[in-house]
mmCIF file of C-alpha atoms in Angstrom:
data_model
loop_
_atom_site.group_PDB
_atom_site.id
_atom_site.type_symbol
_atom_site.label_atom_id
_atom_site.label_comp_id
_atom_site.label_asym_id
_atom_site.label_seq_id
_atom_site.Cartn_x
_atom_site.Cartn_y
_atom_site.Cartn_z
ATOM 1 C CA UNK S 271 0.000 0.000 0.000
ATOM 2 C CA UNK S 272 1.292 3.454 -0.916
ATOM 3 C CA UNK S 273 0.249 6.089 1.621
ATOM 4 C CA UNK S 274 -0.191 9.683 0.496
ATOM 5 C CA UNK S 275 2.202 11.851 2.460
ATOM 6 C CA UNK S 276 0.184 15.058 2.198
ATOM 7 C CA UNK S 277 -3.509 15.552 2.900
ATOM 8 C CA UNK S 278 -5.416 16.858 -0.083
ATOM 9 C CA UNK S 279 -7.834 19.677 0.702
ATOM 10 C CA UNK S 280 -11.493 19.297 -0.253
ATOM 11 C CA UNK S 281 -14.629 21.331 0.416
ATOM 12 C CA UNK S 282 -17.531 18.856 0.481
ATOM 13 C CA UNK S 283 -16.813 15.121 0.435
ATOM 14 C CA UNK S 284 -19.687 12.665 -0.119
ATOM 15 C CA UNK S 285 -19.215 8.957 0.570
ATOM 16 C CA UNK S 286 -21.476 6.805 -1.572
ATOM 17 C CA UNK S 287 -22.743 7.222 -5.128
ATOM 18 C CA UNK S 288 -26.300 5.945 -4.755
ATOM 19 C CA UNK S 289 -29.492 8.057 -5.189
ATOM 20 C CA UNK S 290 -28.760 10.018 -2.025
ATOM 21 C CA UNK S 291 -25.067 10.491 -2.713
ATOM 22 C CA UNK S 292 -25.250 11.638 -6.315
ATOM 23 C CA UNK S 293 -28.326 13.817 -5.618
ATOM 24 C CA UNK S 294 -26.458 15.576 -2.803
ATOM 25 C CA UNK S 295 -23.428 15.995 -5.059
ATOM 26 C CA UNK S 296 -25.421 17.514 -7.932
ATOM 27 C CA UNK S 297 -27.444 19.796 -5.655
ATOM 28 C CA UNK S 298 -24.289 20.921 -3.864
ATOM 29 C CA UNK S 299 -22.584 21.705 -7.162
ATOM 30 C CA UNK S 300 -25.631 23.673 -8.332
ATOM 31 C CA UNK S 301 -25.330 25.772 -5.178
ATOM 32 C CA UNK S 302 -21.695 26.577 -5.918
ATOM 33 C CA UNK S 303 -19.980 24.022 -3.688
ATOM 34 C CA UNK S 304 -16.855 22.174 -4.775
ATOM 35 C CA UNK S 305 -17.863 18.516 -4.487
ATOM 36 C CA UNK S 306 -15.866 15.282 -4.277
ATOM 37 C CA UNK S 307 -17.809 12.000 -4.405
ATOM 38 C CA UNK S 308 -16.201 8.735 -3.279
ATOM 39 C CA UNK S 309 -17.672 5.462 -4.566
ATOM 40 C CA UNK S 310 -16.305 1.974 -3.953
ATOM 41 C CA UNK S 311 -18.372 0.172 -6.583
ATOM 42 C CA UNK S 312 -20.687 1.250 -9.419
ATOM 43 C CA UNK S 313 -22.337 4.659 -9.500
ATOM 44 C CA UNK S 314 -26.032 4.449 -8.739
ATOM 45 C CA UNK S 315 -25.638 2.217 -5.697
ATOM 46 C CA UNK S 316 -27.738 -0.828 -4.897
ATOM 47 C CA UNK S 317 -30.923 0.891 -6.082
ATOM 48 C CA UNK S 318 -29.810 1.343 -9.688
ATOM 49 C CA UNK S 319 -27.596 -1.710 -10.072
ATOM 50 C CA UNK S 320 -29.257 -4.453 -8.019
ATOM 51 C CA UNK S 321 -32.507 -3.249 -6.464
ATOM 52 C CA UNK S 322 -35.070 -0.692 -7.619
ATOM 53 C CA UNK S 323 -34.240 -0.611 -11.326
ATOM 54 C CA UNK S 324 -33.855 -4.392 -11.906
ATOM 55 C CA UNK S 325 -37.085 -4.894 -9.977
ATOM 56 C CA UNK S 326 -38.942 -2.373 -12.134
ATOM 57 C CA UNK S 327 -37.585 -3.924 -15.351
ATOM 58 C CA UNK S 328 -39.029 -7.256 -14.215
ATOM 59 C CA UNK S 329 -42.364 -5.786 -13.117
ATOM 60 C CA UNK S 330 -42.644 -3.897 -16.407
ATOM 61 C CA UNK S 331 -42.072 -7.122 -18.343
ATOM 62 C CA UNK S 332 -44.514 -8.991 -16.087
ATOM 63 C CA UNK S 333 -47.171 -6.341 -16.672
ATOM 64 C CA UNK S 334 -46.802 -6.684 -20.442
ATOM 65 C CA UNK S 335 -46.805 -10.466 -20.161
ATOM 66 C CA UNK S 336 -50.064 -10.353 -18.188
ATOM 67 C CA UNK S 337 -51.768 -8.431 -20.991
ATOM 68 C CA UNK S 338 -51.462 -11.234 -23.563
ATOM 69 C CA UNK S 339 -54.977 -12.589 -22.937
ATOM 70 C CA UNK S 340 -56.492 -9.141 -23.435
ATOM 71 C CA UNK S 341 -54.399 -8.536 -26.562
ATOM 72 C CA UNK S 342 -55.641 -11.801 -28.057
ATOM 73 C CA UNK S 343 -59.181 -10.716 -27.205
ATOM 74 C CA UNK S 344 -58.771 -7.624 -29.376
ATOM 75 C CA UNK S 345 -57.070 -9.523 -32.191
ATOM 76 C CA UNK S 346 -53.367 -8.938 -31.464
ATOM 77 C CA UNK S 347 -50.840 -11.746 -31.071
ATOM 78 C CA UNK S 348 -53.117 -14.662 -31.798
ATOM 79 C CA UNK S 349 -50.171 -16.939 -32.553
ATOM 80 C CA UNK S 350 -47.870 -18.750 -30.132
ATOM 81 C CA UNK S 351 -46.372 -16.172 -27.755
ATOM 82 C CA UNK S 352 -42.976 -17.103 -26.346
ATOM 83 C CA UNK S 353 -41.079 -15.588 -23.471
ATOM 84 C CA UNK S 354 -37.291 -15.341 -23.710
ATOM 85 C CA UNK S 355 -35.957 -14.857 -20.176
ATOM 86 C CA UNK S 356 -32.368 -14.383 -21.381
ATOM 87 C CA UNK S 357 -33.485 -11.435 -23.512
ATOM 88 C CA UNK S 358 -35.114 -9.896 -20.451
ATOM 89 C CA UNK S 359 -31.805 -10.135 -18.598
ATOM 90 C CA UNK S 360 -30.029 -8.485 -21.559
ATOM 91 C CA UNK S 361 -32.599 -5.691 -21.570
ATOM 92 C CA UNK S 362 -32.157 -5.213 -17.814
ATOM 93 C CA UNK S 363 -28.400 -4.809 -18.281
ATOM 94 C CA UNK S 364 -28.957 -2.330 -21.097
ATOM 95 C CA UNK S 365 -31.256 -0.221 -18.903
ATOM 96 C CA UNK S 366 -28.858 -0.291 -15.935
ATOM 97 C CA UNK S 367 -25.844 0.595 -18.074
ATOM 98 C CA UNK S 368 -27.726 3.477 -19.687
ATOM 99 C CA UNK S 369 -28.952 4.922 -16.406
ATOM 100 C CA UNK S 370 -25.531 4.563 -14.796
ATOM 101 C CA UNK S 371 -23.937 6.369 -17.733
ATOM 102 C CA UNK S 372 -26.538 9.104 -17.291
ATOM 103 C CA UNK S 373 -25.646 9.574 -13.618
ATOM 104 C CA UNK S 374 -21.944 9.728 -14.453
ATOM 105 C CA UNK S 375 -22.646 12.257 -17.209
ATOM 106 C CA UNK S 376 -24.620 14.479 -14.821
ATOM 107 C CA UNK S 377 -21.718 14.404 -12.386
ATOM 108 C CA UNK S 378 -19.256 15.403 -15.121
ATOM 109 C CA UNK S 379 -21.519 18.227 -16.328
ATOM 110 C CA UNK S 380 -21.688 19.581 -12.781
ATOM 111 C CA UNK S 381 -17.892 19.303 -12.389
ATOM 112 C CA UNK S 382 -18.144 16.762 -9.567
ATOM 113 C CA UNK S 383 -14.900 14.959 -8.803
ATOM 114 C CA UNK S 384 -15.414 11.181 -8.573
ATOM 115 C CA UNK S 385 -12.855 9.126 -6.660
ATOM 116 C CA UNK S 386 -12.957 5.332 -6.687
ATOM 117 C CA UNK S 387 -12.084 3.445 -3.525
ATOM 118 C CA UNK S 388 -13.034 2.451 -0.004
ATOM 119 C CA UNK S 389 -13.382 5.370 2.405
ATOM 120 C CA UNK S 390 -12.533 5.357 6.122
ATOM 121 C CA UNK S 391 -12.653 8.247 8.574
ATOM 122 C CA UNK S 392 -9.231 9.020 10.046
ATOM 123 C CA UNK S 393 -10.532 11.936 12.128
ATOM 124 C CA UNK S 394 -13.588 14.194 12.170
ATOM 125 C CA UNK S 395 -12.155 16.184 9.277
ATOM 126 C CA UNK S 396 -10.047 13.647 7.347
ATOM 127 C CA UNK S 397 -10.890 10.619 5.208
ATOM 128 C CA UNK S 398 -8.585 7.951 3.864
ATOM 129 C CA UNK S 399 -9.408 6.321 0.534
ATOM 130 C CA UNK S 400 -7.954 2.948 -0.389
ATOM 131 C CA UNK S 401 -7.944 1.797 -4.004
ATOM 132 C CA UNK S 402 -5.730 -1.225 -4.584
ATOM 133 C CA UNK S 403 -2.204 -0.284 -3.520
ATOM 134 C CA UNK S 404 -3.021 3.425 -3.444
ATOM 135 C CA UNK S 405 -4.069 5.190 -0.243
ATOM 136 C CA UNK S 406 -4.914 8.898 -0.307
ATOM 137 C CA UNK S 407 -5.895 11.218 2.516
ATOM 138 C CA UNK S 408 -8.437 14.012 2.069
ATOM 139 C CA UNK S 409 -9.062 16.807 4.554
ATOM 140 C CA UNK S 410 -12.605 18.158 4.289
ATOM 141 C CA UNK S 411 -14.757 20.979 5.619
ATOM 142 C CA UNK S 412 -17.967 18.935 5.484
ATOM 143 C CA UNK S 413 -18.744 15.321 4.681
ATOM 144 C CA UNK S 414 -21.995 13.500 3.887
ATOM 145 C CA UNK S 415 -22.312 9.791 4.667
ATOM 146 C CA UNK S 416 -24.500 8.159 2.002
ATOM 147 C CA UNK S 417 -23.242 4.586 2.098
ATOM 148 C CA UNK S 418 -26.659 2.878 2.106
ATOM 149 C CA UNK S 419 -27.408 -0.499 3.663
ATOM 150 C CA UNK S 420 -26.685 -4.181 3.146
ATOM 151 C CA UNK S 421 -28.713 -7.311 3.765
ATOM 152 C CA UNK S 422 -28.904 -9.193 7.036
ATOM 153 C CA UNK S 423 -29.614 -12.898 6.864
ATOM 154 C CA UNK S 424 -32.556 -14.054 8.994
ATOM 155 C CA UNK S 425 -31.665 -16.283 11.920
ATOM 156 C CA UNK S 426 -32.910 -19.389 10.090
ATOM 157 C CA UNK S 427 -30.195 -18.978 7.432
ATOM 158 C CA UNK S 428 -26.440 -19.128 7.891
ATOM 159 C CA UNK S 429 -25.690 -18.505 4.222
ATOM 160 C CA UNK S 430 -27.296 -18.284 0.813
ATOM 161 C CA UNK S 431 -26.786 -20.638 -2.108
ATOM 162 C CA UNK S 432 -27.774 -21.095 -5.711
ATOM 163 C CA UNK S 433 -31.353 -21.841 -4.633
ATOM 164 C CA UNK S 434 -31.615 -19.401 -1.692
ATOM 165 C CA UNK S 435 -31.744 -15.867 -3.047
ATOM 166 C CA UNK S 436 -31.739 -12.374 -1.545
ATOM 167 C CA UNK S 437 -32.750 -9.095 -3.185
ATOM 168 C CA UNK S 438 -29.296 -8.694 -4.788
ATOM 169 C CA UNK S 439 -29.628 -12.075 -6.496
ATOM 170 C CA UNK S 440 -33.283 -12.694 -7.354
ATOM 171 C CA UNK S 441 -33.038 -10.645 -10.565
ATOM 172 C CA UNK S 442 -29.881 -12.439 -11.747
ATOM 173 C CA UNK S 443 -31.469 -15.822 -12.488
ATOM 174 C CA UNK S 444 -30.935 -17.231 -15.965
ATOM 175 C CA UNK S 445 -34.218 -19.131 -16.085
ATOM 176 C CA UNK S 446 -37.661 -18.915 -14.537
ATOM 177 C CA UNK S 447 -37.907 -21.083 -11.377
ATOM 178 C CA UNK S 448 -40.284 -24.031 -11.427
ATOM 179 C CA UNK S 449 -41.580 -23.195 -7.953
ATOM 180 C CA UNK S 450 -40.491 -19.991 -6.229
ATOM 181 C CA UNK S 451 -41.157 -19.740 -2.499
ATOM 182 C CA UNK S 452 -41.182 -16.148 -1.234
ATOM 183 C CA UNK S 453 -40.664 -15.296 2.435
ATOM 184 C CA UNK S 454 -41.489 -11.697 3.354
ATOM 185 C CA UNK S 455 -44.274 -9.117 3.447
ATOM 186 C CA UNK S 456 -42.898 -5.868 1.979
ATOM 187 C CA UNK S 457 -43.193 -4.271 -1.469
ATOM 188 C CA UNK S 458 -40.232 -6.206 -2.918
ATOM 189 C CA UNK S 459 -41.948 -9.433 -1.803
ATOM 190 C CA UNK S 460 -45.053 -8.470 -3.767
ATOM 191 C CA UNK S 461 -43.083 -7.394 -6.843
ATOM 192 C CA UNK S 462 -40.999 -10.569 -6.959
ATOM 193 C CA UNK S 463 -44.018 -12.817 -6.426
ATOM 194 C CA UNK S 464 -46.235 -11.125 -9.027
ATOM 195 C CA UNK S 465 -43.427 -10.884 -11.616
ATOM 196 C CA UNK S 466 -42.359 -14.514 -11.485
ATOM 197 C CA UNK S 467 -45.965 -15.684 -11.409
ATOM 198 C CA UNK S 468 -46.569 -13.730 -14.629
ATOM 199 C CA UNK S 469 -43.463 -15.348 -16.134
ATOM 200 C CA UNK S 470 -44.957 -18.793 -15.514
ATOM 201 C CA UNK S 471 -43.465 -19.886 -12.189
ATOM 202 C CA UNK S 472 -45.503 -21.541 -9.490
ATOM 203 C CA UNK S 473 -45.313 -19.110 -6.549
ATOM 204 C CA UNK S 474 -45.890 -19.631 -2.824
ATOM 205 C CA UNK S 475 -45.832 -16.699 -0.369
ATOM 206 C CA UNK S 476 -45.071 -17.354 3.303
ATOM 207 C CA UNK S 477 -46.226 -14.594 5.655
ATOM 208 C CA UNK S 478 -44.684 -14.674 9.113
ATOM 209 C CA UNK S 479 -46.828 -14.563 12.216
ATOM 210 C CA UNK S 480 -48.064 -11.090 13.234
ATOM 211 C CA UNK S 481 -47.100 -9.533 9.899
ATOM 212 C CA UNK S 482 -49.236 -8.080 7.144
ATOM 213 C CA UNK S 483 -48.731 -6.473 3.767
ATOM 214 C CA UNK S 484 -47.636 -2.815 3.904
ATOM 215 C CA UNK S 485 -50.842 -1.101 2.761
ATOM 216 C CA UNK S 486 -54.276 -0.226 4.071
ATOM 217 C CA UNK S 487 -56.147 -3.323 5.199
ATOM 218 C CA UNK S 488 -58.736 -3.074 2.412
ATOM 219 C CA UNK S 489 -55.936 -2.937 -0.183
ATOM 220 C CA UNK S 490 -54.117 -5.838 1.475
ATOM 221 C CA UNK S 491 -57.323 -7.858 1.294
ATOM 222 C CA UNK S 492 -57.662 -7.118 -2.436
ATOM 223 C CA UNK S 493 -54.009 -8.062 -3.005
ATOM 224 C CA UNK S 494 -54.605 -11.396 -1.285
ATOM 225 C CA UNK S 495 -57.643 -11.984 -3.480
ATOM 226 C CA UNK S 496 -55.627 -11.257 -6.610
ATOM 227 C CA UNK S 497 -52.839 -13.587 -5.454
ATOM 228 C CA UNK S 498 -55.297 -16.437 -5.051
ATOM 229 C CA UNK S 499 -56.939 -15.634 -8.385
ATOM 230 C CA UNK S 500 -53.520 -15.974 -10.035
ATOM 231 C CA UNK S 501 -53.082 -19.318 -8.250
ATOM 232 C CA UNK S 502 -50.359 -18.147 -5.881
ATOM 233 C CA UNK S 503 -50.289 -20.163 -2.664
ATOM 234 C CA UNK S 504 -50.417 -17.739 0.291
ATOM 235 C CA UNK S 505 -49.690 -19.231 3.733
ATOM 236 C CA UNK S 506 -50.247 -16.928 6.729
ATOM 237 C CA UNK S 507 -48.953 -17.013 10.319
ATOM 238 C CA UNK S 508 -45.827 -18.976 9.450
ATOM 239 C CA UNK S 509 -42.938 -19.538 11.857
ATOM 240 C CA UNK S 510 -40.116 -21.024 9.783
ATOM 241 C CA UNK S 511 -38.232 -23.741 11.662
ATOM 242 C CA UNK S 512 -35.684 -25.048 9.144
ATOM 243 C CA UNK S 513 -34.542 -24.413 5.587
ATOM 244 C CA UNK S 514 -32.699 -27.179 3.755
ATOM 245 C CA UNK S 515 -31.077 -26.603 0.374
ATOM 246 C CA UNK S 516 -30.794 -29.850 -1.568
ATOM 247 C CA UNK S 517 -29.306 -30.492 -5.000
ATOM 248 C CA UNK S 518 -32.570 -30.038 -6.853
ATOM 249 C CA UNK S 519 -34.917 -28.313 -4.411
ATOM 250 C CA UNK S 520 -35.488 -26.291 -1.264
ATOM 251 C CA UNK S 521 -37.376 -27.808 1.672
ATOM 252 C CA UNK S 522 -38.857 -25.411 4.250
ATOM 253 C CA UNK S 523 -40.387 -26.665 7.469
ATOM 254 C CA UNK S 524 -42.622 -24.236 9.320
ATOM 255 C CA UNK S 525 -44.955 -24.169 12.279
ATOM 256 C CA UNK S 526 -48.379 -22.573 12.300
ATOM 257 C CA UNK S 527 -50.212 -21.134 15.279
ATOM 258 C CA UNK S 528 -51.596 -24.524 16.337
ATOM 259 C CA UNK S 529 -48.100 -25.969 16.630
ATOM 260 C CA UNK S 530 -48.440 -28.319 13.666
ATOM 261 C CA UNK S 531 -45.294 -28.643 11.550
ATOM 262 C CA UNK S 532 -45.624 -28.559 7.763
ATOM 263 C CA UNK S 533 -43.081 -28.750 4.951
ATOM 264 C CA UNK S 534 -43.198 -27.007 1.602
ATOM 265 C CA UNK S 535 -40.833 -27.825 -1.244
ATOM 266 C CA UNK S 536 -39.810 -25.648 -4.151
ATOM 267 C CA UNK S 537 -37.021 -25.066 -6.631
ATOM 268 C CA UNK S 538 -35.929 -21.687 -5.185
ATOM 269 C CA UNK S 539 -36.434 -19.556 -2.082
ATOM 270 C CA UNK S 540 -36.447 -15.749 -2.117
ATOM 271 C CA UNK S 541 -36.033 -14.078 1.273
ATOM 272 C CA UNK S 542 -36.930 -10.421 1.569
ATOM 273 C CA UNK S 543 -34.382 -9.908 4.294
ATOM 274 C CA UNK S 544 -33.735 -7.228 6.864
ATOM 275 C CA UNK S 545 -31.052 -4.652 6.177
ATOM 276 C CA UNK S 546 -28.412 -2.876 8.256
ATOM 277 C CA UNK S 547 -26.809 0.542 7.674
ATOM 278 C CA UNK S 548 -23.319 0.514 6.160
ATOM 279 C CA UNK S 549 -21.706 2.579 8.898
ATOM 280 C CA UNK S 550 -19.346 0.276 10.785
ATOM 281 C CA UNK S 551 -16.715 -0.031 7.990
ATOM 282 C CA UNK S 552 -16.339 3.776 7.985
ATOM 283 C CA UNK S 553 -14.828 3.761 11.481
ATOM 284 C CA UNK S 554 -16.787 6.869 12.477
ATOM 285 C CA UNK S 555 -17.940 5.379 15.800
ATOM 286 C CA UNK S 556 -14.410 5.873 17.159
ATOM 287 C CA UNK S 557 -15.014 9.622 17.257
ATOM 288 C CA UNK S 558 -18.149 9.591 19.390
ATOM 289 C CA UNK S 559 -20.803 10.179 16.737
ATOM 290 C CA UNK S 560 -24.267 9.594 18.216
ATOM 291 C CA UNK S 561 -25.981 6.439 16.971
ATOM 292 C CA UNK S 562 -29.325 4.773 17.611
ATOM 293 C CA UNK S 563 -29.604 1.370 19.280
ATOM 294 C CA UNK S 564 -30.108 -0.150 15.836
ATOM 295 C CA UNK S 565 -26.894 1.344 14.473
ATOM 296 C CA UNK S 566 -28.274 4.302 12.510
ATOM 297 C CA UNK S 567 -26.621 7.722 12.561
ATOM 298 C CA UNK S 568 -28.652 10.263 14.558
ATOM 299 C CA UNK S 569 -29.323 13.441 12.571
ATOM 300 C CA UNK S 570 -31.307 16.664 12.986
ATOM 301 C CA UNK S 571 -33.727 18.193 10.503
ATOM 302 C CA UNK S 572 -30.824 19.384 8.341
ATOM 303 C CA UNK S 573 -29.278 15.882 8.307
ATOM 304 C CA UNK S 574 -26.389 17.056 10.495
ATOM 305 C CA UNK S 575 -24.970 14.495 12.933
ATOM 306 C CA UNK S 576 -23.675 15.142 16.440
ATOM 307 C CA UNK S 577 -20.324 15.942 14.786
ATOM 308 C CA UNK S 578 -20.950 19.318 13.071
ATOM 309 C CA UNK S 579 -18.693 18.566 10.097
ATOM 310 C CA UNK S 580 -20.481 15.287 9.250
ATOM 311 C CA UNK S 581 -23.946 14.805 7.769
ATOM 312 C CA UNK S 582 -25.777 11.538 7.030
ATOM 313 C CA UNK S 583 -28.581 10.650 4.601
ATOM 314 C CA UNK S 584 -30.501 7.674 3.255
ATOM 315 C CA UNK S 585 -30.368 4.157 4.664
ATOM 316 C CA UNK S 586 -27.758 5.078 7.307
ATOM 317 C CA UNK S 587 -30.442 7.184 9.049
ATOM 318 C CA UNK S 588 -33.651 6.078 10.761
ATOM 319 C CA UNK S 589 -36.853 5.707 8.773
ATOM 320 C CA UNK S 590 -37.994 3.748 5.731
ATOM 321 C CA UNK S 591 -35.194 2.430 3.513
ATOM 322 C CA UNK S 592 -36.422 4.141 0.358
ATOM 323 C CA UNK S 593 -34.607 5.960 -2.435
ATOM 324 C CA UNK S 594 -37.102 8.818 -2.241
ATOM 325 C CA UNK S 595 -36.184 9.365 1.408
ATOM 326 C CA UNK S 596 -32.492 9.499 0.528
ATOM 327 C CA UNK S 597 -33.167 12.012 -2.265
ATOM 328 C CA UNK S 598 -35.194 14.340 -0.001
ATOM 329 C CA UNK S 599 -32.518 14.178 2.679
ATOM 330 C CA UNK S 600 -29.735 14.684 0.108
ATOM 331 C CA UNK S 601 -31.188 17.973 -1.114
ATOM 332 C CA UNK S 602 -31.661 19.200 2.446
ATOM 333 C CA UNK S 603 -28.105 18.304 3.483
ATOM 334 C CA UNK S 604 -26.565 20.034 0.461
ATOM 335 C CA UNK S 605 -28.687 23.138 0.976
ATOM 336 C CA UNK S 606 -27.834 23.268 4.686
ATOM 337 C CA UNK S 607 -24.109 23.011 3.921
ATOM 338 C CA UNK S 608 -24.508 25.804 1.339
ATOM 339 C CA UNK S 609 -25.975 28.065 4.030
ATOM 340 C CA UNK S 610 -29.692 27.407 3.679
ATOM 341 C CA UNK S 611 -32.146 26.371 6.389
ATOM 342 C CA UNK S 612 -34.081 23.395 5.019
ATOM 343 C CA UNK S 613 -36.074 20.930 7.073
ATOM 344 C CA UNK S 614 -36.912 17.356 6.086
ATOM 345 C CA UNK S 615 -40.430 16.095 6.776
ATOM 346 C CA UNK S 616 -40.821 12.384 6.025
ATOM 347 C CA UNK S 617 -44.446 12.182 7.178
ATOM 348 C CA UNK S 618 -45.940 11.745 3.726
ATOM 349 C CA UNK S 619 -43.419 9.601 1.892
ATOM 350 C CA UNK S 620 -45.242 7.599 -0.806
ATOM 351 C CA UNK S 621 -44.946 3.828 -0.951
ATOM 352 C CA UNK S 622 -45.527 1.841 -4.138
ATOM 353 C CA UNK S 623 -45.490 -1.761 -5.297
ATOM 354 C CA UNK S 624 -45.359 -2.388 -9.052
ATOM 355 C CA UNK S 625 -47.585 -5.434 -8.834
ATOM 356 C CA UNK S 626 -50.327 -6.373 -11.322
ATOM 357 C CA UNK S 627 -52.097 -4.000 -10.945
ATOM 358 C CA UNK S 628 -49.665 -1.565 -9.264
ATOM 359 C CA UNK S 629 -50.439 -0.202 -5.791
ATOM 360 C CA UNK S 630 -49.446 3.180 -4.372
ATOM 361 C CA UNK S 631 -50.227 4.887 -1.078
ATOM 362 C CA UNK S 632 -49.295 8.004 0.848
ATOM 363 C CA UNK S 633 -50.145 9.208 4.325
ATOM 364 C CA UNK S 634 -51.915 7.344 7.117
ATOM 365 C CA UNK S 635 -53.814 4.121 6.595
ATOM 366 C CA UNK S 636 -57.440 4.034 7.699
ATOM 367 C CA UNK S 637 -56.503 2.130 10.862
ATOM 368 C CA UNK S 638 -53.676 4.544 11.716
ATOM 369 C CA UNK S 639 -56.028 7.494 11.306
ATOM 370 C CA UNK S 640 -58.561 5.870 13.632
ATOM 371 C CA UNK S 641 -55.802 5.078 16.146
ATOM 372 C CA UNK S 642 -55.056 8.823 16.204
ATOM 373 C CA UNK S 643 -58.803 9.424 16.727
ATOM 374 C CA UNK S 644 -59.047 11.440 13.516
ATOM 375 C CA UNK S 645 -62.551 11.926 12.148
ATOM 376 C CA UNK S 646 -62.305 10.440 8.638
ATOM 377 C CA UNK S 647 -64.466 9.317 5.759
ATOM 378 C CA UNK S 648 -63.438 6.452 3.502
ATOM 379 C CA UNK S 649 -64.213 6.464 -0.208
ATOM 380 C CA UNK S 650 -63.660 3.679 -2.721
ATOM 381 C CA UNK S 651 -64.136 3.768 -6.478
ATOM 382 C CA UNK S 652 -63.999 0.641 -8.632
ATOM 383 C CA UNK S 653 -62.585 1.461 -12.057
ATOM 384 C CA UNK S 654 -65.130 -0.899 -13.590
ATOM 385 C CA UNK S 655 -67.298 2.203 -13.753
ATOM 386 C CA UNK S 656 -64.766 3.950 -15.969
ATOM 387 C CA UNK S 657 -65.263 3.424 -19.693
ATOM 388 C CA UNK S 658 -61.585 3.504 -20.635
ATOM 389 C CA UNK S 659 -60.706 1.004 -17.877
ATOM 390 C CA UNK S 660 -63.205 -1.367 -19.459
ATOM 391 C CA UNK S 661 -61.659 -0.847 -22.905
ATOM 392 C CA UNK S 662 -58.084 -1.576 -21.808
ATOM 393 C CA UNK S 663 -59.066 -4.565 -19.664
ATOM 394 C CA UNK S 664 -58.020 -3.015 -16.341
ATOM 395 C CA UNK S 665 -61.379 -2.382 -14.744
ATOM 396 C CA UNK S 666 -60.627 -4.333 -11.560
ATOM 397 C CA UNK S 667 -58.410 -1.578 -10.119
ATOM 398 C CA UNK S 668 -59.658 0.325 -7.073
ATOM 399 C CA UNK S 669 -59.001 3.877 -5.919
ATOM 400 C CA UNK S 670 -59.380 4.507 -2.194
ATOM 401 C CA UNK S 671 -59.168 7.786 -0.295
ATOM 402 C CA UNK S 672 -59.195 8.408 3.435
ATOM 403 C CA UNK S 673 -60.047 12.011 4.332
#
């Protein structure tokens, strides 16, 4: 390792090139700040390269695939429709490469310096960056931590394998699974299940005890109905006991509320796992930065940590692990560093699942509103009453408002 002898001076240093990191960099540059962005892997972070974008490519393809019956009904594609999964993977790569190139181009246009390597805090105003045998030291005025999060295996799993897949791996398969078992209850669970079902896989969803889908109860009920209509096997109140990966299958033994053990077998298992903030490798805890019990960096409304020179945004802070949260926080942090007085309010962050049909929500659910003793009215409108929804074969969608 070659160690730089002299610290290089920088104004604003951002660690992490995901949605939060590159948004903060661009906004900071627009406000006249000199910005250096440090990224260890590909620009765009997990969201662009392994998470949000691959998921949306798959859900887009699944949505089109689900329309084949309606297209035949109106006289289009009456022959033998085939589905080439390898082409879908090629298209996914094309989309990711194009979007990543776009992010890099935006950074160049805004004169943002990009440094490749692994960053570690040496002090509250210095960062070391290791890239192969090279090690450089940068002294900064302000830094933003935007290093995102990584998966945490559930206690029932010690490791993954070719048939046990996490969110980084489920969109890398080279063929459609014969029987995909999905363990989870969040939006990625719904997107994976609905996509692979549309591609022709048999899908089983295991919902753990005392968990529910992430939307209003009436929407969750409709989602469950649609799952059953599409012949997905939904098993509720599951307490997984063991997971065995065999040569040709996965065997999962679980216990239900009555204590009876059951086993389900499939070709692959997808686990929508928990995630932890990527803070520990930075070494910042040595300098007394305030953290939550769960390992997140504590920040104020401007995203400033207990160390005035260090800000934090995105998955390393408390709250939902969403790209939109990171983007809102990124703009606020950059504006605060530039001398503004922004405040971040995450009360009304939208949540969406690109299922078939897609689901989106914002604000309180009906039950949450009632728990707060808010006087509300609930309105539902079935799109079967809309002429165009009948024409395009999507009249089963429902709009609900709580007000």
